[in-house]
């Protein structure tokens, strides 16, 4: 069974867009191993849109790899990715055309699933552009879900309908293992802040075997690439990554791994954050306390396996602040007789807190994340 914990990997779209090729994929596969990203859990190497010829083969009706970008076809690329101990992902669309105007899988679902299986594909991202208005969205996702299950290969199904058609209410029924819940991210603080805030109250249906996908990470892009926008600094990236981990979101790296910065690499391989993301119970984060007049300062909590707890104090505002936290909002006032042992996962510092209230100082755009255990004093 796939996706017991949130899928982790790399996707070409954020940095490369249409500039993908056989060589670039092989170099990325090498870099996923040499940087230690694969050892940290990032296993899927996914080629997004723009990998095919403009039209299907008129004789076979199959999608054909772009002759200049992938002159040796996709099977050899998949074989190379597999030889590195990684898994290989590709992209198609529920509509007639993909979002970048290449052939989509509409009315070709079973043939395309077979083609992907023949090539050794392990992951399919399935987009939602150019869908005929007469077609029913949930049915189109169910159809490809059936085709993937019928094709004889385990292919992780990554649905991408941007949260439309009330996706939360039906997506698990399609067999998808992850589902995009928002429009596209770009590499700016505002973009990931809006995405995160839009999903905090919608994580209830995100659970093992089917996770809410808040889009590929922009960590390490620094404004370069296909969705570069303004770019972010390392503090912003720290907060982006920590939010994604608190959400148990799929972790798909979007920067150029071949030239990743040491800071971005250290963040993306942070064992404590990844452990929160990959926690076996996959429980949703929820808002515990908000700053009374600066609502962009929040405390999020997430229950973890083994009766542990993650707490994130996040300052999404434009000024430094003390972020308040009432233990009673967690259901545990000091009068309960219990407190928390709180380990700051960035500094390693451990404190025992049995109180009603704390308010750590958090700089703008920054966050503090604690891994907590219960104590009785
Ligand atoms: C949509 C998706 C993106 C990306 C592009 C490719 O916009 O949401 O993640 O796959 O299509 O064209």
Coordinates of C-alpha atoms and ligand atoms in Angstrom, one line a residue:
X1 CA 0.0 0.0 0.0
X2 CA 1.3 3.4 -0.9
X3 CA 1.6 6.6 1.1
X4 CA 1.2 5.4 4.6
X5 CA 3.1 8.6 5.4
X6 CA 3.3 11.7 3.2
X7 CA 5.1 11.2 -0.1
X8 CA 8.5 12.9 -0.4
X9 CA 10.5 13.7 -3.5
X10 CA 11.4 16.3 -6.1
X11 CA 9.3 17.8 -9.0
X12 CA 10.6 19.7 -12.0
X13 CA 7.9 22.3 -12.3
X14 CA 8.9 25.1 -9.8
X15 CA 12.4 25.6 -11.2
X16 CA 12.5 24.1 -14.7
X17 CA 9.0 24.4 -16.2
X18 CA 9.5 23.5 -19.8
X19 CA 13.3 23.3 -19.6
X20 CA 13.5 19.6 -18.8
X21 CA 15.6 17.0 -20.5
X22 CA 17.1 13.5 -20.2
X23 CA 20.4 14.9 -18.9
X24 CA 18.8 17.2 -16.4
X25 CA 16.8 14.4 -14.9
X26 CA 19.8 12.1 -14.7
X27 CA 21.9 14.9 -13.0
X28 CA 19.0 15.5 -10.6
X29 CA 18.9 11.8 -9.7
X30 CA 22.6 11.8 -9.0
X31 CA 22.2 14.9 -6.9
X32 CA 19.4 13.5 -4.9
X33 CA 21.7 10.7 -3.8
X34 CA 25.0 12.7 -3.4
X35 CA 23.4 15.5 -1.3
X36 CA 21.8 13.0 1.1
X37 CA 18.3 14.0 0.2
X38 CA 17.4 10.4 -0.8
X39 CA 18.8 9.1 2.5
X40 CA 16.6 11.6 4.3
X41 CA 13.5 10.1 2.6
X42 CA 13.0 12.0 -0.7
X43 CA 12.4 9.1 -3.0
X44 CA 10.2 10.2 -6.0
X45 CA 11.8 12.1 -8.9
X46 CA 8.8 13.5 -10.8
X47 CA 8.8 15.0 -14.3
X48 CA 6.0 17.6 -14.5
X49 CA 4.3 19.1 -17.6
X50 CA 6.0 19.6 -21.0
X51 CA 7.7 16.2 -21.4
X52 CA 5.8 15.0 -24.5
X53 CA 5.4 15.9 -28.2
X54 CA 2.6 18.3 -29.1
X55 CA 0.4 15.6 -30.4
X56 CA -0.2 11.8 -29.8
X57 CA 1.2 9.3 -32.3
X58 CA -1.5 9.3 -35.0
X59 CA -1.1 5.5 -35.5
X60 CA -1.0 4.2 -32.0
X61 CA -2.8 7.1 -30.2
X62 CA -0.1 6.9 -27.5
X63 CA 1.6 10.0 -25.9
X64 CA 5.1 10.3 -27.3
X65 CA 8.1 11.6 -25.3
X66 CA 9.5 14.9 -26.7
X67 CA 12.1 13.9 -29.3
X68 CA 14.7 16.5 -28.4
X69 CA 14.2 16.6 -24.6
X70 CA 14.0 12.8 -24.2
X71 CA 15.7 11.3 -27.3
X72 CA 16.1 7.9 -25.7
X73 CA 12.5 7.7 -24.6
X74 CA 11.2 7.5 -21.0
X75 CA 12.0 3.9 -20.1
X76 CA 15.7 4.5 -20.2
X77 CA 15.2 7.6 -17.9
X78 CA 13.1 5.5 -15.6
X79 CA 15.7 2.8 -15.5
X80 CA 18.4 5.3 -14.6
X81 CA 16.3 6.8 -11.8
X82 CA 15.6 3.3 -10.5
X83 CA 19.3 2.4 -10.7
X84 CA 19.9 5.2 -8.1
X85 CA 17.4 3.6 -5.7
X86 CA 14.8 6.3 -6.5
X87 CA 11.3 6.1 -7.8
X88 CA 10.2 7.7 -11.1
X89 CA 7.2 10.0 -11.5
X90 CA 5.4 11.6 -14.4
X91 CA 2.5 13.9 -15.2
X92 CA -0.7 14.0 -17.2
X93 CA -4.0 15.7 -17.0
X94 CA -7.7 14.8 -16.7
X95 CA -8.5 17.2 -19.5
X96 CA -8.0 17.0 -23.3
X97 CA -4.8 19.0 -23.0
X98 CA -2.4 19.6 -20.1
X99 CA -2.1 23.0 -18.5
X100 CA 0.9 23.8 -20.8
X101 CA -1.0 22.5 -23.9
X102 CA 0.3 19.0 -24.4
X103 CA -1.9 15.9 -24.9
X104 CA -4.0 15.2 -21.8
X105 CA -5.4 11.8 -20.8
X106 CA -9.1 12.6 -21.3
X107 CA -10.7 9.5 -22.9
X108 CA -7.3 7.8 -23.0
X109 CA -7.0 7.0 -19.3
X110 CA -6.5 3.2 -19.6
X111 CA -4.1 3.4 -22.6
X112 CA -2.0 6.1 -20.8
X113 CA -1.9 4.2 -17.5
X114 CA -0.6 1.2 -19.5
X115 CA 2.0 3.4 -21.2
X116 CA 3.2 4.7 -17.9
X117 CA 3.3 1.2 -16.4
X118 CA 5.3 0.0 -19.4
X119 CA 7.8 2.7 -18.9
X120 CA 8.3 1.9 -15.2
X121 CA 6.5 4.9 -13.8
X122 CA 5.8 4.8 -10.0
X123 CA 4.0 8.1 -9.5
X124 CA 1.5 10.1 -11.6
X125 CA 0.6 13.7 -11.0
X126 CA -2.8 14.3 -12.6
X127 CA -3.8 17.9 -13.4
X128 CA -7.2 19.5 -14.2
X129 CA -6.9 21.9 -17.2
X130 CA -9.0 21.7 -20.4
X131 CA -11.7 19.5 -19.0
X132 CA -14.9 19.5 -21.1
X133 CA -17.6 21.3 -19.2
X134 CA -19.9 18.4 -19.7
X135 CA -17.6 16.1 -17.7
X136 CA -17.9 15.4 -14.0
X137 CA -14.7 16.2 -12.1
X138 CA -14.9 13.5 -9.4
X139 CA -15.7 10.9 -12.1
X140 CA -12.6 11.8 -14.2
X141 CA -10.4 11.3 -11.1
X142 CA -12.1 8.1 -10.3
X143 CA -11.6 6.9 -13.9
X144 CA -7.9 7.4 -13.8
X145 CA -7.8 5.9 -10.3
X146 CA -9.4 2.8 -11.8
X147 CA -7.0 2.8 -14.8
X148 CA -4.0 3.0 -12.5
X149 CA -5.2 0.2 -10.3
X150 CA -5.9 -2.0 -13.4
X151 CA -2.5 -1.4 -15.0
X152 CA -0.6 -3.9 -13.0
X153 CA 1.9 -1.6 -11.4
X154 CA 1.9 0.3 -8.1
X155 CA 1.6 3.9 -9.2
X156 CA 1.1 6.6 -6.6
X157 CA -1.8 8.8 -7.7
X158 CA -1.2 12.5 -7.1
X159 CA -4.4 14.4 -7.9
X160 CA -4.1 18.1 -8.8
X161 CA -7.4 19.8 -9.1
X162 CA -6.4 22.8 -6.9
X163 CA -9.1 22.3 -4.3
X164 CA -11.9 22.8 -6.7
X165 CA -15.3 21.0 -6.7
X166 CA -15.0 20.6 -2.9
X167 CA -12.2 18.1 -3.4
X168 CA -12.0 17.3 0.3
X169 CA -15.4 15.6 0.2
X170 CA -14.7 13.0 -2.5
X171 CA -11.0 12.7 -3.2
X172 CA -10.3 9.7 -0.9
X173 CA -12.9 7.7 -2.9
X174 CA -10.8 8.1 -6.1
X175 CA -7.9 6.1 -4.7
X176 CA -5.6 9.1 -4.9
X177 CA -2.8 9.2 -2.3
X178 CA -2.4 12.9 -2.3
X179 CA -4.5 15.9 -3.5
X180 CA -3.6 19.4 -4.3
X181 CA -5.9 21.7 -2.3
X182 CA -4.9 25.2 -3.6
X183 CA -3.8 27.1 -6.7
X184 CA -0.1 27.2 -7.6
X185 CA 2.5 28.3 -5.2
X186 CA 5.1 30.9 -6.2
X187 CA 8.4 31.7 -4.5
X188 CA 7.2 34.5 -2.2
X189 CA 6.3 34.7 1.5
X190 CA 2.8 35.9 0.7
X191 CA 2.1 32.9 -1.6
X192 CA 3.0 30.2 1.0
X193 CA 1.4 32.2 3.8
X194 CA -1.9 32.3 1.9
X195 CA -1.7 28.7 1.0
X196 CA -1.0 27.6 4.6
X197 CA -3.7 29.8 6.1
X198 CA -6.3 28.6 3.6
X199 CA -5.7 24.9 4.6
X200 CA -5.4 24.9 8.4
X201 CA -9.1 24.4 8.8
X202 CA -9.3 21.8 6.0
X203 CA -6.8 19.2 7.2
X204 CA -9.4 17.0 8.8
X205 CA -9.6 14.7 5.7
X206 CA -5.8 14.5 5.3
X207 CA -4.7 11.2 6.7
X208 CA -2.6 8.1 6.0
X209 CA -3.0 6.9 2.4
X210 CA -4.4 10.3 1.2
X211 CA -2.7 13.5 2.1
X212 CA -3.6 17.2 1.5
X213 CA -0.9 18.5 -0.9
X214 CA -0.2 22.2 -0.4
X215 CA 2.0 22.2 -3.5
X216 CA 5.7 21.8 -4.1
X217 CA 8.1 23.5 -1.8
X218 CA 10.0 26.6 -3.0
X219 CA 12.7 26.2 -0.3
X220 CA 16.1 27.0 -1.9
X221 CA 14.8 28.7 -5.0
X222 CA 15.7 32.3 -3.9
X223 CA 13.6 33.7 -6.7
X224 CA 15.1 31.7 -9.5
X225 CA 13.2 29.5 -11.9
X226 CA 9.8 29.0 -13.4
X227 CA 7.7 30.2 -10.4
X228 CA 10.5 32.4 -9.0
X229 CA 8.5 35.6 -8.2
X230 CA 10.1 37.7 -5.5
X231 CA 12.0 34.9 -3.8
X232 CA 12.3 34.2 -0.1
X233 CA 15.1 34.3 2.5
X234 CA 16.2 31.4 4.7
X235 CA 13.9 32.5 7.5
X236 CA 10.9 32.3 5.2
X237 CA 11.9 28.9 4.0
X238 CA 12.3 27.6 7.5
X239 CA 8.7 28.7 8.2
X240 CA 7.4 27.3 4.9
X241 CA 9.0 23.9 5.6
X242 CA 7.9 23.7 9.2
X243 CA 4.3 24.5 8.2
X244 CA 4.3 21.8 5.6
X245 CA 5.7 19.4 8.2
X246 CA 3.1 20.4 10.8
X247 CA 0.4 19.7 8.1
X248 CA 1.8 16.3 7.3
X249 CA 1.9 17.5 3.7
X250 CA 3.7 15.7 0.9
X251 CA 7.3 17.1 0.7
X252 CA 8.2 17.7 -2.9
X253 CA 11.4 19.7 -3.4
X254 CA 11.1 22.4 -6.1
X255 CA 14.6 24.0 -6.2
X256 CA 17.5 22.9 -8.4
X257 CA 19.0 20.1 -6.3
X258 CA 22.2 20.1 -8.5
X259 CA 23.2 23.5 -7.0
X260 CA 21.3 23.5 -3.7
X261 CA 22.5 25.9 -1.0
X262 CA 23.9 24.5 2.2
X263 CA 21.2 26.3 4.2
X264 CA 18.3 24.8 2.1
X265 CA 19.8 21.4 2.2
X266 CA 20.2 21.5 6.0
X267 CA 16.6 22.6 6.3
X268 CA 15.2 20.0 3.9
X269 CA 17.1 17.2 5.7
X270 CA 16.2 18.4 9.2
X271 CA 15.4 15.1 10.9
X272 CA 13.2 16.5 13.6
X273 CA 11.0 18.3 11.1
X274 CA 10.8 15.4 8.8
X275 CA 9.8 13.1 11.7
X276 CA 6.9 15.5 12.5
X277 CA 5.8 15.4 8.8
X278 CA 6.2 11.6 8.6
X279 CA 4.6 10.9 12.0
X280 CA 2.8 7.5 11.7
X281 CA -0.6 8.8 12.9
X282 CA -0.7 11.6 10.3
X283 CA -2.9 13.8 12.4
X284 CA -3.9 17.3 11.3
X285 CA -2.4 20.4 12.9
X286 CA -4.9 22.7 14.5
X287 CA -4.8 26.3 15.8
X288 CA -4.5 26.4 19.5
X289 CA -4.0 30.1 20.3
X290 CA -4.0 33.2 18.2
X291 CA -2.5 36.6 19.2
X292 CA -5.5 38.6 20.3
X293 CA -4.9 41.6 18.0
X294 CA -2.2 40.2 15.6
X295 CA -4.0 37.1 14.2
X296 CA -1.0 36.3 12.0
X297 CA 0.8 35.2 15.1
X298 CA -0.5 31.7 15.9
X299 CA 0.3 28.5 17.8
X300 CA -0.4 25.3 16.0
X301 CA -0.5 21.9 17.7
X302 CA -0.3 18.4 16.2
X303 CA -0.6 15.2 18.1
X304 CA 2.1 12.6 17.3
X305 CA 2.4 8.9 17.8
X306 CA 3.7 7.8 21.2
X307 CA 1.7 10.5 23.0
X308 CA 4.0 13.2 21.9
X309 CA 3.0 16.6 20.6
X310 CA 4.4 19.2 18.2
X311 CA 3.8 22.8 18.9
X312 CA 4.7 25.5 16.4
X313 CA 4.8 29.2 17.3
X314 CA 4.6 31.0 14.0
X315 CA 4.8 34.8 13.3
X316 CA 3.4 35.4 9.8
X317 CA 3.1 39.1 10.4
X318 CA 5.4 41.9 9.3
X319 CA 6.8 42.8 12.8
X320 CA 8.5 40.9 15.6
X321 CA 6.2 39.7 18.4
X322 CA 5.7 37.6 21.5
X323 CA 3.4 34.8 20.5
X324 CA 1.1 33.9 23.3
X325 CA 0.0 30.4 24.2
X326 CA -2.6 29.4 26.7
X327 CA -2.1 25.9 28.0
X328 CA -5.8 25.7 28.7
X329 CA -6.5 26.1 24.9
X330 CA -4.8 22.8 24.6
X331 CA -7.0 21.3 27.2
X332 CA -4.3 21.3 29.8
X333 CA -4.2 24.2 32.3
X334 CA -1.6 24.1 35.1
X335 CA -4.4 23.0 37.5
X336 CA -4.6 19.7 35.6
X337 CA -1.3 18.8 37.4
X338 CA 0.5 18.1 34.1
X339 CA 2.9 20.1 32.1
X340 CA 5.0 19.7 29.0
X341 CA 8.7 19.0 28.5
X342 CA 9.4 21.1 25.4
X343 CA 12.4 20.5 23.1
X344 CA 13.1 23.4 20.7
X345 CA 14.0 21.4 17.6
X346 CA 16.1 24.1 16.1
X347 CA 18.3 24.8 19.2
X348 CA 18.0 21.5 21.0
X349 CA 17.2 23.4 24.2
X350 CA 14.8 21.5 26.5
X351 CA 12.5 23.2 29.1
X352 CA 9.9 21.9 31.5
X353 CA 6.8 24.0 31.5
X354 CA 3.9 23.6 33.8
X355 CA 2.1 26.8 33.6
X356 CA -1.0 28.5 32.2
X357 CA 0.7 30.8 29.8
X358 CA 4.0 31.3 27.9
X359 CA 4.8 33.8 25.1
X360 CA 8.1 33.1 23.3
X361 CA 9.6 36.0 21.2
X362 CA 9.4 35.2 17.5
X363 CA 10.8 37.4 14.8
X364 CA 8.7 38.4 11.8
X365 CA 8.2 35.5 9.3
X366 CA 10.0 33.2 11.8
X367 CA 8.8 30.3 13.8
X368 CA 9.8 28.1 16.9
X369 CA 8.9 24.5 16.9
X370 CA 8.8 22.3 19.9
X371 CA 8.5 18.5 20.3
X372 CA 6.7 18.0 23.6
X373 CA 6.1 15.2 26.1
X374 CA 3.7 15.2 29.0
X375 CA 5.1 15.5 32.5
X376 CA 3.4 15.2 35.9
X377 CA 4.9 17.3 38.6
Ligands
LIG1 C1 -0.8 23.4 -13.1 C2 -0.4 22.8 -11.8 C3 1.1 23.0 -11.6 C4 1.9 22.5 -12.8 C5 1.4 23.1 -14.0 C6 2.0 22.5 -15.3 O1 -0.8 24.8 -13.0 O2 -1.1 23.2 -10.7 O3 1.5 22.4 -10.4 O4 1.8 21.1 -12.8 O5 0.0 23.0 -14.2 O6 1.5 23.1 -16.5

